[in-house]
Amino acid sequence: MRSLNKKIIRDLWHLRGQVLAIGLVIAAGVATLLMSLSTLEALDKTCNAYYERYHFADVFVNLKRAPQSLERKISAIPGVRNVENRIVSYVTVEIPEFNEPVMAQIVSVPETGQPVLNQLSMRQGGWLEPGQKDQVILNEPFADAHDLHPGDTFVAILNGKRRRLSVAGVALSPEFIYSIGPGALMPDDLRYGVMWMGQKELSAAFDLQDSFNSLSLGIMHGVNPKDVIKKLDLLIEPYGGVGAIPRADQISNWFVTNEIEQLKTMSLILPAIFLAVAAFLTNMVLARLLANERSYIGLMKAFGYRDIEVTWHYAKLVLGICAVGIAVGSILGAWFGFVNTEMYAEAFRFPILIYQLSPKAVLIASLLSCAAALAGAMLSLQRVASLPPAQAMLPPAPPAYRSAGLLKTRFGEWLDQPTRIIARNISRTPFRSALTVVGLASSIGLLIMTLQWTDSINYIAERQFYDAQRQDIMVGLAETKDKRVLHEFAHMPGVLAVEPMHIVSADFSNGAITHRGGIQGIPGNAQLQPIYDDASHSVIPPPAEGLVLGSYLAQKLQVRPGDYIEVDVLEGRRPHLTIPVVATFETNLAMPAYMNLASLNRILLSDFSIEYVSLLIDKSQQQELFNLLRETPAASSVMLKQAAIDAFYDTLAEHMMVFIGMFTSLAVILGFGVAYNSARIALSERGRELATLRVLGFRRTEVSYILLGELSVLMILALPVGAVMGIGLCRIMANAFATELFRVPMVLTSATYAKAMIICIVATIFSALIVRHRVEHLNMIKVLKTRE
């Protein structure tokens, strides 16, 4: 081994405390990046493999009723690989010992075996037995929620008729990774499920013999789904088709895609923060090391080592520190990535999980961390190359200190001597002090950004479930009804108020910009489900004419109030309209468009059509109402607000707590690394000064106070800076995490600031205690013999 390489090993060992502290910060960046990249890659591979293995369809269509002959015409569309018709409907389910209304989507499958598209992954039991009636296959989350297994039975109301169904098997489907009831925000497996039944039996139950009301299409590789959908929409229009949707817009796939997109955002922003701080710490340590190594650098040059060889020697020292961080970070990142992927796989119920720590991800994380550390050490390395041998062997010129202005004031005279030493040292090294403040502030900012998620989620829940949704129950109707249905619901037990809603699918366009969504028609005096503006915290009444758009949809379409947009309604007579945008409003969920219900019915040329009914109820008569709703054929789905709130928190809580736990740990490591290195470097640089103070009669506590008091002052200065950085990071994350599904509002409570600061202060105190131990055991004789 070359002598210089041996020197690197000695230096790394001598600086082992600081090497470990910097290595941990680099490890935090590597772990974050590796976790994000490996989870992203695993989810992408798992999802694609799941879709491919179980033949997830490319296009989906819902109709009112179409003859079997239509399937042949659709098969003839260029680019269509295969077509499968089916029957899909909603049913009411009665689960023993569960008193709340339970709804399910029932989907037909061939009695003889797996369908061509959207095949099922059987988890328990088997396929439907030929000739056996009233058998169903249950979606696994629903079966698990009610502890249903093959052989168990339950009652369901199919098209108004009570049937006792037997569970033949339990399965998963790529079509229902995210199974959400109509109007719901989150899966609620207790109250909403999916089941599959034989096609012949289901067609008989819903009087759809020789016809169907749903289609799935597989298209050939390389064919644009939009080209197929254009031709398909023309064919399904006479049969009540509400517009075909590509896989990208299929509700389950849409949720999964949004989750993966958010993960991509995380993989870009968070590792960058850690690696930037690691670069800063590397610069601090290397600058101090080179200051002590001036004479050795001069000797190396005098012995004939070229500038590039000396620079490379110290670059290898930086790479040695990186190696420690990469090794620890790879282990942490692999573990975090597996935990994260497993959590997502469990949430999505993937029947397969492909997780493998990708060498490519490790290579990317390693290269980025080395590049960040070398970039941070660049200034110090340049100084190495520029030192002439004779100058390098001389001690550095003493700094030109000036008297600190603060100490000349009455306040400065009031301070005791140790405190004056602290103030003088900070004022004489402003750049280094500022860097330490920035490093500590980064840790606080990161903690604020992590903990802020709880505030944002609480804010979304409060706005959505209490301000925007004031009903207790929303009932989905099996088919559109006229206003007489309102009277029926109004006379049900415990119902205090009733309000209608009608939702129609529509394509919005402004020039070349298009969006497929829906128009929600609500009454002009809507009280239970009004248009709630998050920005002004007020209700916007729907105007007599025109649309009220969510601001995110208006932004996508690039329209403002007063502009006109093209609207293609995908139901009924499918009118093409030009409608003014009357107002926009802020909302954090989805991309809604509202219209006055009377106006919506007028453009549809229909009477007072209703698709959903919102109910405000007297809770004391809730059970009587539930019992009646179970027996009401018109009700195809029942959404309870409290159940939606519970599902919202249950679904998010686990993800959020794991996320917060991981990043809080990493942020604490960051704060510890900055504080420990700052104190340790100060001790190394000022060891002789502190030992001299001890000789002059200063007590150990006073010497410790001088060193650690400076760190405390910098920590106090970092608190407001960290709060500002936290606000900035929250804004970056809020903008980066904005998707069509939901936006993360910028909400920060004083409790979040306090928690972040307390955690960072505790990490700093811990690092200070370690350094204090070294101060108290300072070998004064050895230190005082050290050459200046």
mmCIF file of C-alpha atoms in Angstrom, residues 30-231:
data_model
loop_
_atom_site.group_PDB
_atom_site.id
_atom_site.type_symbol
_atom_site.label_atom_id
_atom_site.label_comp_id
_atom_site.label_asym_id
_atom_site.label_seq_id
_atom_site.Cartn_x
_atom_site.Cartn_y
_atom_site.Cartn_z
ATOM 1 C CA VAL A 30 -28.484 7.941 0.254
ATOM 2 C CA ALA A 31 -31.178 6.169 2.287
ATOM 3 C CA THR A 32 -33.854 8.664 1.195
ATOM 4 C CA LEU A 33 -32.855 8.447 -2.449
ATOM 5 C CA LEU A 34 -32.490 4.675 -2.390
ATOM 6 C CA MET A 35 -35.796 4.210 -0.586
ATOM 7 C CA SER A 36 -37.611 6.406 -3.089
ATOM 8 C CA LEU A 37 -35.953 4.907 -6.181
ATOM 9 C CA SER A 38 -36.265 1.288 -5.046
ATOM 10 C CA THR A 39 -39.912 1.752 -3.940
ATOM 11 C CA LEU A 40 -40.702 3.534 -7.177
ATOM 12 C CA GLU A 41 -39.077 0.811 -9.259
ATOM 13 C CA ALA A 42 -40.709 -1.964 -7.223
ATOM 14 C CA LEU A 43 -44.184 -0.420 -7.462
ATOM 15 C CA ASP A 44 -43.781 0.203 -11.171
ATOM 16 C CA LYS A 45 -42.610 -3.358 -11.870
ATOM 17 C CA THR A 46 -45.176 -4.938 -9.545
ATOM 18 C CA CYS A 47 -48.040 -2.923 -10.994
ATOM 19 C CA ASN A 48 -47.043 -3.606 -14.608
ATOM 20 C CA ALA A 49 -46.536 -7.311 -13.909
ATOM 21 C CA TYR A 50 -49.933 -7.468 -12.174
ATOM 22 C CA TYR A 51 -51.662 -5.718 -15.073
ATOM 23 C CA GLU A 52 -49.938 -7.881 -17.678
ATOM 24 C CA ARG A 53 -50.360 -11.213 -15.900
ATOM 25 C CA TYR A 54 -54.083 -10.685 -15.279
ATOM 26 C CA HIS A 55 -54.823 -8.950 -18.615
ATOM 27 C CA PHE A 56 -55.983 -5.607 -17.287
ATOM 28 C CA ALA A 57 -58.127 -3.963 -19.974
ATOM 29 C CA ASP A 58 -57.033 -0.851 -21.896
ATOM 30 C CA VAL A 59 -60.456 0.779 -22.365
ATOM 31 C CA PHE A 60 -63.655 0.668 -20.270
ATOM 32 C CA VAL A 61 -67.225 1.475 -21.286
ATOM 33 C CA ASN A 62 -70.488 1.758 -19.341
ATOM 34 C CA LEU A 63 -73.840 1.702 -21.132
ATOM 35 C CA LYS A 64 -77.498 1.482 -20.254
ATOM 36 C CA ARG A 65 -78.241 -1.620 -22.299
ATOM 37 C CA ALA A 66 -76.725 -2.883 -25.534
ATOM 38 C CA PRO A 67 -77.340 -6.007 -27.618
ATOM 39 C CA GLN A 68 -74.713 -8.718 -27.936
ATOM 40 C CA SER A 69 -74.399 -7.902 -31.641
ATOM 41 C CA LEU A 70 -72.722 -4.591 -30.744
ATOM 42 C CA GLU A 71 -69.680 -6.522 -29.529
ATOM 43 C CA ARG A 72 -68.919 -7.723 -33.072
ATOM 44 C CA LYS A 73 -69.040 -4.166 -34.439
ATOM 45 C CA ILE A 74 -66.690 -2.962 -31.701
ATOM 46 C CA SER A 75 -64.311 -5.854 -32.387
ATOM 47 C CA ALA A 76 -64.019 -4.594 -35.955
ATOM 48 C CA ILE A 77 -62.596 -1.217 -34.871
ATOM 49 C CA PRO A 78 -58.977 -1.025 -36.096
ATOM 50 C CA GLY A 79 -56.528 -1.528 -33.220
ATOM 51 C CA VAL A 80 -58.922 -3.486 -30.981
ATOM 52 C CA ARG A 81 -57.339 -6.778 -29.861
ATOM 53 C CA ASN A 82 -60.231 -8.254 -27.887
ATOM 54 C CA VAL A 83 -63.586 -7.227 -26.430
ATOM 55 C CA GLU A 84 -65.461 -8.646 -23.489
ATOM 56 C CA ASN A 85 -68.998 -7.686 -22.521
ATOM 57 C CA ARG A 86 -70.340 -8.028 -19.017
ATOM 58 C CA ILE A 87 -73.001 -6.863 -16.597
ATOM 59 C CA VAL A 88 -72.139 -4.480 -13.792
ATOM 60 C CA SER A 89 -74.506 -3.190 -11.151
ATOM 61 C CA TYR A 90 -74.751 -2.150 -7.513
ATOM 62 C CA VAL A 91 -76.414 -4.294 -4.880
ATOM 63 C CA THR A 92 -77.306 -3.947 -1.214
ATOM 64 C CA VAL A 93 -75.695 -6.488 1.090
ATOM 65 C CA GLU A 94 -76.761 -7.677 4.526
ATOM 66 C CA ILE A 95 -73.895 -8.904 6.665
ATOM 67 C CA PRO A 96 -74.825 -10.682 9.911
ATOM 68 C CA GLU A 97 -74.001 -8.640 13.042
ATOM 69 C CA PHE A 98 -73.142 -5.545 10.980
ATOM 70 C CA ASN A 99 -76.027 -3.118 11.258
ATOM 71 C CA GLU A 100 -74.913 -0.417 8.855
ATOM 72 C CA PRO A 101 -75.818 -0.382 5.139
ATOM 73 C CA VAL A 102 -73.322 -2.284 3.000
ATOM 74 C CA MET A 103 -73.147 -1.824 -0.769
ATOM 75 C CA ALA A 104 -71.274 -3.809 -3.362
ATOM 76 C CA GLN A 105 -70.530 -3.637 -7.054
ATOM 77 C CA ILE A 106 -71.402 -6.937 -8.691
ATOM 78 C CA VAL A 107 -69.627 -7.846 -11.931
ATOM 79 C CA SER A 108 -70.376 -10.741 -14.223
ATOM 80 C CA VAL A 109 -67.756 -13.334 -15.184
ATOM 81 C CA PRO A 110 -67.999 -16.457 -17.376
ATOM 82 C CA GLU A 111 -69.240 -19.479 -15.436
ATOM 83 C CA THR A 112 -66.689 -21.664 -17.182
ATOM 84 C CA GLY A 113 -63.552 -19.899 -16.046
ATOM 85 C CA GLN A 114 -61.477 -16.747 -16.124
ATOM 86 C CA PRO A 115 -62.607 -13.870 -18.369
ATOM 87 C CA VAL A 116 -60.369 -12.811 -21.238
ATOM 88 C CA LEU A 117 -59.745 -9.396 -19.673
ATOM 89 C CA ASN A 118 -59.499 -8.296 -16.023
ATOM 90 C CA GLN A 119 -58.776 -11.808 -14.781
ATOM 91 C CA LEU A 120 -58.979 -12.627 -11.092
ATOM 92 C CA SER A 121 -56.151 -13.704 -8.833
ATOM 93 C CA MET A 122 -57.754 -16.405 -6.703
ATOM 94 C CA ARG A 123 -56.722 -16.173 -3.033
ATOM 95 C CA GLN A 124 -59.088 -18.670 -1.388
ATOM 96 C CA GLY A 125 -61.585 -21.258 -2.589
ATOM 97 C CA GLY A 126 -62.213 -21.794 -6.273
ATOM 98 C CA TRP A 127 -64.124 -20.645 -9.334
ATOM 99 C CA LEU A 128 -67.911 -20.716 -9.645
ATOM 100 C CA GLU A 129 -69.207 -24.269 -9.914
ATOM 101 C CA PRO A 130 -71.144 -24.938 -13.166
ATOM 102 C CA GLY A 131 -74.844 -25.408 -12.475
ATOM 103 C CA GLN A 132 -74.633 -24.030 -8.943
ATOM 104 C CA LYS A 133 -76.793 -20.945 -8.373
ATOM 105 C CA ASP A 134 -76.218 -17.955 -6.135
ATOM 106 C CA GLN A 135 -72.467 -18.374 -5.935
ATOM 107 C CA VAL A 136 -70.149 -15.373 -5.894
ATOM 108 C CA ILE A 137 -66.443 -14.642 -5.666
ATOM 109 C CA LEU A 138 -65.627 -11.856 -3.198
ATOM 110 C CA ASN A 139 -62.944 -9.215 -3.429
ATOM 111 C CA GLU A 140 -60.371 -10.027 -0.739
ATOM 112 C CA PRO A 141 -60.444 -6.684 1.180
ATOM 113 C CA PHE A 142 -64.236 -6.916 1.548
ATOM 114 C CA ALA A 143 -64.061 -10.598 2.563
ATOM 115 C CA ASP A 144 -61.343 -9.870 5.134
ATOM 116 C CA ALA A 145 -63.235 -6.888 6.578
ATOM 117 C CA HIS A 146 -66.247 -9.137 7.313
ATOM 118 C CA ASP A 147 -64.310 -12.357 7.943
ATOM 119 C CA LEU A 148 -66.080 -14.113 5.066
ATOM 120 C CA HIS A 149 -64.586 -17.317 3.660
ATOM 121 C CA PRO A 150 -65.537 -19.878 0.995
ATOM 122 C CA GLY A 151 -68.712 -21.657 2.087
ATOM 123 C CA ASP A 152 -70.065 -18.705 4.075
ATOM 124 C CA THR A 153 -73.375 -17.149 3.058
ATOM 125 C CA PHE A 154 -74.933 -13.693 3.218
ATOM 126 C CA VAL A 155 -77.977 -11.896 1.830
ATOM 127 C CA ALA A 156 -77.871 -9.464 -1.078
ATOM 128 C CA ILE A 157 -80.664 -7.581 -2.791
ATOM 129 C CA LEU A 158 -80.313 -7.959 -6.549
ATOM 130 C CA ASN A 159 -82.685 -5.804 -8.560
ATOM 131 C CA GLY A 160 -85.130 -5.661 -5.631
ATOM 132 C CA LYS A 161 -85.018 -9.390 -4.845
ATOM 133 C CA ARG A 162 -83.412 -10.883 -1.763
ATOM 134 C CA ARG A 163 -80.953 -13.639 -2.580
ATOM 135 C CA ARG A 164 -78.833 -15.704 -0.221
ATOM 136 C CA LEU A 165 -75.412 -15.870 -1.838
ATOM 137 C CA SER A 166 -72.704 -18.408 -1.137
ATOM 138 C CA VAL A 167 -69.022 -17.517 -1.231
ATOM 139 C CA ALA A 168 -67.256 -19.781 -3.753
ATOM 140 C CA GLY A 169 -63.910 -18.033 -3.563
ATOM 141 C CA VAL A 170 -61.985 -14.933 -2.607
ATOM 142 C CA ALA A 171 -59.962 -13.049 -5.212
ATOM 143 C CA LEU A 172 -58.129 -9.899 -6.200
ATOM 144 C CA SER A 173 -58.493 -8.003 -9.463
ATOM 145 C CA PRO A 174 -56.260 -5.447 -11.229
ATOM 146 C CA GLU A 175 -59.447 -3.514 -11.933
ATOM 147 C CA PHE A 176 -60.158 -2.967 -8.225
ATOM 148 C CA ILE A 177 -56.774 -2.336 -6.609
ATOM 149 C CA TYR A 178 -58.424 0.770 -5.191
ATOM 150 C CA SER A 179 -62.097 -0.113 -4.691
ATOM 151 C CA ILE A 180 -63.995 3.072 -3.923
ATOM 152 C CA GLY A 181 -67.727 3.471 -3.627
ATOM 153 C CA PRO A 182 -69.563 6.138 -5.657
ATOM 154 C CA GLY A 183 -68.861 9.568 -4.180
ATOM 155 C CA ALA A 184 -66.291 8.220 -1.689
ATOM 156 C CA LEU A 185 -62.740 9.509 -1.271
ATOM 157 C CA MET A 186 -61.121 6.480 0.283
ATOM 158 C CA PRO A 187 -61.762 2.723 0.255
ATOM 159 C CA ASP A 188 -64.115 1.568 3.000
ATOM 160 C CA ASP A 189 -63.959 -2.223 2.920
ATOM 161 C CA LEU A 190 -66.539 -2.596 5.685
ATOM 162 C CA ARG A 191 -69.265 -0.769 3.785
ATOM 163 C CA TYR A 192 -68.319 -1.202 0.144
ATOM 164 C CA GLY A 193 -67.084 -4.258 -1.721
ATOM 165 C CA VAL A 194 -66.826 -5.962 -5.067
ATOM 166 C CA MET A 195 -68.123 -9.408 -6.004
ATOM 167 C CA TRP A 196 -68.254 -11.489 -9.174
ATOM 168 C CA MET A 197 -71.157 -13.694 -10.297
ATOM 169 C CA GLY A 198 -71.846 -15.921 -13.297
ATOM 170 C CA GLN A 199 -72.893 -14.006 -16.427
ATOM 171 C CA LYS A 200 -76.063 -15.987 -17.149
ATOM 172 C CA GLU A 201 -77.320 -15.757 -13.600
ATOM 173 C CA LEU A 202 -76.581 -12.049 -13.337
ATOM 174 C CA SER A 203 -78.164 -11.256 -16.723
ATOM 175 C CA ALA A 204 -81.306 -13.044 -15.569
ATOM 176 C CA ALA A 205 -81.315 -11.173 -12.254
ATOM 177 C CA PHE A 206 -81.104 -7.781 -13.955
ATOM 178 C CA ASP A 207 -83.217 -8.672 -16.999
ATOM 179 C CA LEU A 208 -80.304 -8.230 -19.395
ATOM 180 C CA GLN A 209 -80.516 -11.511 -21.327
ATOM 181 C CA ASP A 210 -78.686 -11.283 -24.675
ATOM 182 C CA SER A 211 -77.498 -7.827 -23.722
ATOM 183 C CA PHE A 212 -74.924 -6.134 -21.509
ATOM 184 C CA ASN A 213 -74.197 -2.814 -19.836
ATOM 185 C CA SER A 214 -70.414 -2.790 -19.589
ATOM 186 C CA LEU A 215 -67.485 -3.492 -21.905
ATOM 187 C CA SER A 216 -63.760 -3.982 -21.537
ATOM 188 C CA LEU A 217 -61.407 -3.684 -24.472
ATOM 189 C CA GLY A 218 -57.830 -4.743 -25.016
ATOM 190 C CA ILE A 219 -56.042 -2.818 -27.728
ATOM 191 C CA MET A 220 -53.039 -3.715 -29.816
ATOM 192 C CA HIS A 221 -49.556 -2.591 -28.858
ATOM 193 C CA GLY A 222 -48.679 0.823 -30.252
ATOM 194 C CA VAL A 223 -52.280 1.896 -30.879
ATOM 195 C CA ASN A 224 -53.353 5.172 -29.293
ATOM 196 C CA PRO A 225 -56.416 4.492 -27.064
ATOM 197 C CA LYS A 226 -57.867 7.891 -28.038
ATOM 198 C CA ASP A 227 -58.170 6.773 -31.689
ATOM 199 C CA VAL A 228 -60.133 3.701 -30.619
ATOM 200 C CA ILE A 229 -62.278 5.681 -28.165
ATOM 201 C CA LYS A 230 -63.362 8.171 -30.862
ATOM 202 C CA LYS A 231 -64.833 5.368 -32.976
#
